[in-house]
Amino acid sequence: MASPLRLRSALALVTGAGGGIGRAISVRLAAEGAAVAACDLDGAAARETVQLLGGPGTEEGAPRGAHAAFQADVSEAGAARRLLEQVQACFSRPPSVVVSCAGITRDEFLLHMSEDNWDKVIAVNLKGIFLVTQAAAQALVSSGCPGSIINISSIIGKVRLSWEEVGNMGQTNYAASKAGVIGLTQSAARELGRHGIRRRRSFSLPALLWNHFSHLARLILKTDVPER
């Protein structure tokens, strides 16, 4: 007997859905019965993800099997607000599940890192999650709907007791952004719980994932990143 679809009535917004972790999460959410609003800076990549999605997508206010692609730069406040407005207009309600996966790397050793590469990573990885979290929470509170907001951090940003285990060479900007996501999520959880909004953070695996990010790391830092 097939297991019940746990997200049968859910509408899930996933940022960074054009590939990697974001695409994999989108596929799993759809398989669990959710309708998925797949968002990426690369609109074509988001549409490719939607083509991969299965599941019934039986959320209220949208036809059976409905998923949709959206394009947005989550590091811009206006774009984050418009994204939530577009999702609500498409599905007739705010997303009850929001997963922030959008992220970039600009790897370089601290002695050579440009201010621009620092700013870009912080803008997307930390500010972008703040903006999407804020816009999603505002939409849920104004509609009186409960929801769950999940932010993807990294094991690189997780603080440990041993200094030898903290951070990663060539990623001071990335580590700072992901540590910030942890603090943001923990603080937001305290504020939003009374509104019926659950906040969660999730860490990527300790091993470096083999995607276009790790390919760039091999080129820039000339390190042996295992292909996985």
Tab-separated table of C-alpha atoms in Angstrom:
chain	number	residue	atom	x	y	z
A	1	MET	CA	0.000	0.000	0.000
A	2	ALA	CA	1.403	3.364	-1.012
A	3	SER	CA	2.230	5.789	1.787
A	4	PRO	CA	-0.038	8.850	2.094
A	5	LEU	CA	1.125	12.111	0.563
A	6	ARG	CA	2.265	14.120	3.579
A	7	LEU	CA	2.181	17.484	1.789
A	8	ARG	CA	-1.017	16.959	-0.160
A	9	SER	CA	-2.468	20.387	0.685
A	10	ALA	CA	0.801	22.337	0.797
A	11	LEU	CA	2.021	25.076	-1.498
A	12	ALA	CA	5.818	25.242	-1.357
A	13	LEU	CA	8.022	28.091	-2.552
A	14	VAL	CA	11.633	27.069	-3.194
A	15	THR	CA	14.298	29.639	-4.067
A	16	GLY	CA	17.455	28.524	-5.828
A	17	ALA	CA	15.307	25.844	-7.440
A	18	GLY	CA	17.101	25.926	-10.779
A	19	GLY	CA	19.616	23.248	-9.810
A	20	GLY	CA	21.501	21.417	-7.078
A	21	ILE	CA	19.928	21.241	-3.630
A	22	GLY	CA	17.037	23.521	-4.581
A	23	ARG	CA	16.034	21.354	-7.516
A	24	ALA	CA	16.310	18.157	-5.459
A	25	ILE	CA	14.144	19.642	-2.713
A	26	SER	CA	11.565	20.780	-5.274
A	27	VAL	CA	11.354	17.273	-6.724
A	28	ARG	CA	10.911	15.723	-3.276
A	29	LEU	CA	8.256	18.242	-2.217
A	30	ALA	CA	6.282	17.522	-5.375
A	31	ALA	CA	6.619	13.784	-4.802
A	32	GLU	CA	5.129	14.284	-1.336
A	33	GLY	CA	2.083	15.963	-2.879
A	34	ALA	CA	2.919	19.668	-2.664
A	35	ALA	CA	2.390	22.173	-5.414
A	36	VAL	CA	5.763	23.823	-6.013
A	37	ALA	CA	6.577	27.410	-6.903
A	38	ALA	CA	10.134	27.003	-8.202
A	39	CYS	CA	12.116	30.245	-8.208
A	40	ASP	CA	15.595	30.965	-9.507
A	41	LEU	CA	17.610	33.912	-10.792
A	42	ASP	CA	17.823	31.873	-13.991
A	43	GLY	CA	14.215	31.668	-15.110
A	44	ALA	CA	14.972	29.026	-17.733
A	45	ALA	CA	16.539	26.773	-15.092
A	46	ALA	CA	13.462	27.194	-12.885
A	47	ARG	CA	11.253	26.151	-15.795
A	48	GLU	CA	13.441	23.085	-16.360
A	49	THR	CA	12.907	22.115	-12.729
A	50	VAL	CA	9.141	22.439	-13.096
A	51	GLN	CA	9.278	20.041	-16.044
A	52	LEU	CA	10.830	17.438	-13.734
A	53	LEU	CA	8.173	17.677	-11.051
A	54	GLY	CA	5.658	14.944	-10.469
A	55	GLY	CA	3.017	14.522	-7.804
A	56	PRO	CA	-0.594	15.609	-7.861
A	57	GLY	CA	-0.136	19.204	-6.719
A	58	THR	CA	-3.616	19.268	-5.208
A	59	GLU	CA	-3.417	22.570	-3.361
A	60	GLU	CA	-6.575	24.670	-3.196
A	61	GLY	CA	-6.906	27.399	-5.784
A	62	ALA	CA	-4.882	25.721	-8.522
A	63	PRO	CA	-5.660	22.969	-11.020
A	64	ARG	CA	-4.561	19.418	-10.340
A	65	GLY	CA	-0.904	18.865	-11.093
A	66	ALA	CA	-0.078	22.582	-10.986
A	67	HIS	CA	3.485	23.746	-10.454
A	68	ALA	CA	4.910	27.074	-11.599
A	69	ALA	CA	8.288	28.689	-12.289
A	70	PHE	CA	9.305	32.177	-11.194
A	71	GLN	CA	12.353	34.366	-11.790
A	72	ALA	CA	13.688	36.679	-9.083
A	73	ASP	CA	16.877	38.132	-7.631
A	74	VAL	CA	16.240	37.463	-3.953
A	75	SER	CA	18.967	39.914	-2.901
A	76	GLU	CA	16.718	42.814	-3.959
A	77	ALA	CA	13.953	43.791	-1.528
A	78	GLY	CA	11.513	44.778	-4.248
A	79	ALA	CA	12.078	41.511	-6.097
A	80	ALA	CA	11.469	39.418	-2.971
A	81	ARG	CA	8.192	41.210	-2.286
A	82	ARG	CA	7.088	40.877	-5.899
A	83	LEU	CA	7.915	37.171	-5.843
A	84	LEU	CA	5.534	36.559	-2.942
A	85	GLU	CA	2.878	38.667	-4.659
A	86	GLN	CA	3.277	36.689	-7.884
A	87	VAL	CA	3.061	33.355	-6.078
A	88	GLN	CA	-0.087	34.453	-4.261
A	89	ALA	CA	-1.626	35.702	-7.495
A	90	CYS	CA	-0.843	32.402	-9.221
A	91	PHE	CA	-2.070	30.072	-6.476
A	92	SER	CA	-4.627	32.313	-4.708
A	93	ARG	CA	-2.872	32.023	-1.342
A	94	PRO	CA	0.574	32.460	0.211
A	95	PRO	CA	2.961	29.501	0.316
A	96	SER	CA	2.605	27.400	3.460
A	97	VAL	CA	6.153	26.067	3.034
A	98	VAL	CA	9.089	28.295	2.076
A	99	VAL	CA	12.554	26.842	1.475
A	100	SER	CA	15.384	29.321	0.875
A	101	CYS	CA	18.115	27.555	-1.105
A	102	ALA	CA	19.411	30.440	-3.217
A	103	GLY	CA	23.129	30.891	-2.666
A	104	ILE	CA	26.392	31.720	-4.400
A	105	THR	CA	30.120	31.409	-3.778
A	106	ARG	CA	32.953	33.763	-4.678
A	107	ASP	CA	35.861	31.814	-3.239
A	108	GLU	CA	39.225	33.446	-2.634
A	109	PHE	CA	41.744	33.571	0.163
A	110	LEU	CA	41.220	36.406	2.642
A	111	LEU	CA	44.416	38.227	1.655
A	112	HIS	CA	43.165	38.575	-1.910
A	113	MET	CA	39.366	38.726	-1.576
A	114	SER	CA	37.773	41.817	-3.093
A	115	GLU	CA	35.131	43.818	-1.268
A	116	ASP	CA	32.808	43.211	-4.207
A	117	ASN	CA	33.039	39.434	-3.818
A	118	TRP	CA	32.408	39.763	-0.093
A	119	ASP	CA	29.352	41.953	-0.696
A	120	LYS	CA	27.862	39.717	-3.391
A	121	VAL	CA	27.955	36.597	-1.225
A	122	ILE	CA	26.487	38.364	1.808
A	123	ALA	CA	23.788	39.956	-0.367
A	124	VAL	CA	22.516	36.669	-1.791
A	125	ASN	CA	23.251	34.166	0.978
A	126	LEU	CA	22.280	36.254	4.011
A	127	LYS	CA	20.360	39.344	2.929
A	128	GLY	CA	18.418	37.279	0.392
A	129	ILE	CA	17.279	34.830	3.065
A	130	PHE	CA	16.286	37.740	5.316
A	131	LEU	CA	14.234	39.345	2.543
A	132	VAL	CA	12.444	36.130	1.544
A	133	THR	CA	11.818	35.230	5.186
A	134	GLN	CA	10.391	38.668	5.894
A	135	ALA	CA	8.185	38.753	2.795
A	136	ALA	CA	6.890	35.223	3.390
A	137	ALA	CA	6.207	35.853	7.079
A	138	GLN	CA	4.373	39.086	6.294
A	139	ALA	CA	2.205	37.286	3.742
A	140	LEU	CA	1.377	34.471	6.164
A	141	VAL	CA	0.602	36.775	9.082
A	142	SER	CA	-1.604	39.070	6.999
A	143	SER	CA	-3.566	36.091	5.686
A	144	GLY	CA	-3.836	34.435	9.095
A	145	CYS	CA	-2.294	31.224	7.772
A	146	PRO	CA	0.257	29.034	9.574
A	147	GLY	CA	3.379	27.935	7.747
A	148	SER	CA	6.927	26.636	7.828
A	149	ILE	CA	10.017	28.521	6.675
A	150	ILE	CA	13.198	26.517	6.120
A	151	ASN	CA	16.571	28.149	5.513
A	152	ILE	CA	19.490	26.211	4.067
A	153	SER	CA	22.758	26.941	5.852
A	154	SER	CA	26.035	25.032	5.657
A	155	ILE	CA	28.171	22.985	7.987
A	156	ILE	CA	30.889	25.533	7.139
A	157	GLY	CA	28.937	28.212	9.008
A	158	LYS	CA	28.230	26.102	12.088
A	159	VAL	CA	30.162	27.247	15.158
A	160	ARG	CA	32.021	24.543	17.093
A	161	LEU	CA	34.123	24.552	20.216
A	162	SER	CA	37.325	23.635	18.396
A	163	TRP	CA	38.758	26.379	16.205
A	164	GLU	CA	40.337	23.740	13.995
A	165	GLU	CA	36.864	22.650	12.902
A	166	VAL	CA	35.365	26.072	12.169
A	167	GLY	CA	35.074	27.619	8.715
A	168	ASN	CA	36.784	26.661	5.473
A	169	MET	CA	39.870	27.983	3.711
A	170	GLY	CA	39.071	30.402	0.917
A	171	GLN	CA	35.492	30.925	2.083
A	172	THR	CA	35.498	33.672	4.717
A	173	ASN	CA	32.611	35.362	2.910
A	174	TYR	CA	30.597	32.156	2.496
A	175	ALA	CA	31.216	30.973	6.070
A	176	ALA	CA	30.165	34.349	7.467
A	177	SER	CA	26.981	34.347	5.395
A	178	LYS	CA	25.986	30.838	6.484
A	179	ALA	CA	26.745	31.509	10.149
A	180	GLY	CA	24.515	34.559	9.791
A	181	VAL	CA	21.706	32.383	8.439
A	182	ILE	CA	21.839	30.291	11.618
A	183	GLY	CA	21.552	33.340	13.869
A	184	LEU	CA	18.829	34.880	11.726
A	185	THR	CA	16.769	31.696	11.773
A	186	GLN	CA	17.070	31.144	15.513
A	187	SER	CA	16.045	34.725	16.283
A	188	ALA	CA	13.196	34.709	13.771
A	189	ALA	CA	11.856	31.501	15.315
A	190	ARG	CA	11.370	33.308	18.610
A	191	GLU	CA	9.486	36.143	16.927
A	192	LEU	CA	7.300	34.177	14.530
A	193	GLY	CA	6.259	31.207	16.660
A	194	ARG	CA	3.341	33.127	18.161
A	195	HIS	CA	1.985	33.625	14.640
A	196	GLY	CA	1.952	29.896	13.917
A	197	ILE	CA	5.037	30.086	11.707
A	198	ARG	CA	7.666	27.425	12.284
A	199	ARG	CA	11.276	28.215	11.449
A	200	ARG	CA	13.903	25.617	10.660
A	201	ARG	CA	17.491	25.684	9.499
A	202	SER	CA	19.092	22.854	7.586
A	203	PHE	CA	22.769	22.144	6.981
A	204	SER	CA	24.243	20.779	3.802
A	205	LEU	CA	26.435	17.707	4.166
A	206	PRO	CA	29.926	18.024	5.663
A	207	ALA	CA	31.429	16.796	2.389
A	208	LEU	CA	31.621	19.419	-0.338
A	209	LEU	CA	28.815	18.771	-2.787
A	210	TRP	CA	29.914	18.296	-6.362
A	211	ASN	CA	28.154	20.970	-8.379
A	212	HIS	CA	29.093	24.099	-10.306
A	213	PHE	CA	30.190	25.737	-7.024
A	214	SER	CA	32.796	23.094	-6.232
A	215	HIS	CA	33.967	23.143	-9.849
A	216	LEU	CA	34.708	26.854	-9.461
A	217	ALA	CA	36.486	26.161	-6.175
A	218	ARG	CA	38.822	23.758	-7.947
A	219	LEU	CA	39.652	26.380	-10.565
A	220	ILE	CA	40.075	29.359	-8.235
A	221	LEU	CA	41.750	27.771	-5.225
A	222	LYS	CA	43.438	24.936	-7.127
A	223	THR	CA	42.403	22.477	-4.418
A	224	ASP	CA	41.489	18.839	-4.820
A	225	VAL	CA	37.735	18.852	-4.405
A	226	PRO	CA	36.485	15.285	-4.825
A	227	GLU	CA	33.996	14.745	-7.608
A	228	ARG	CA	30.832	13.349	-6.025
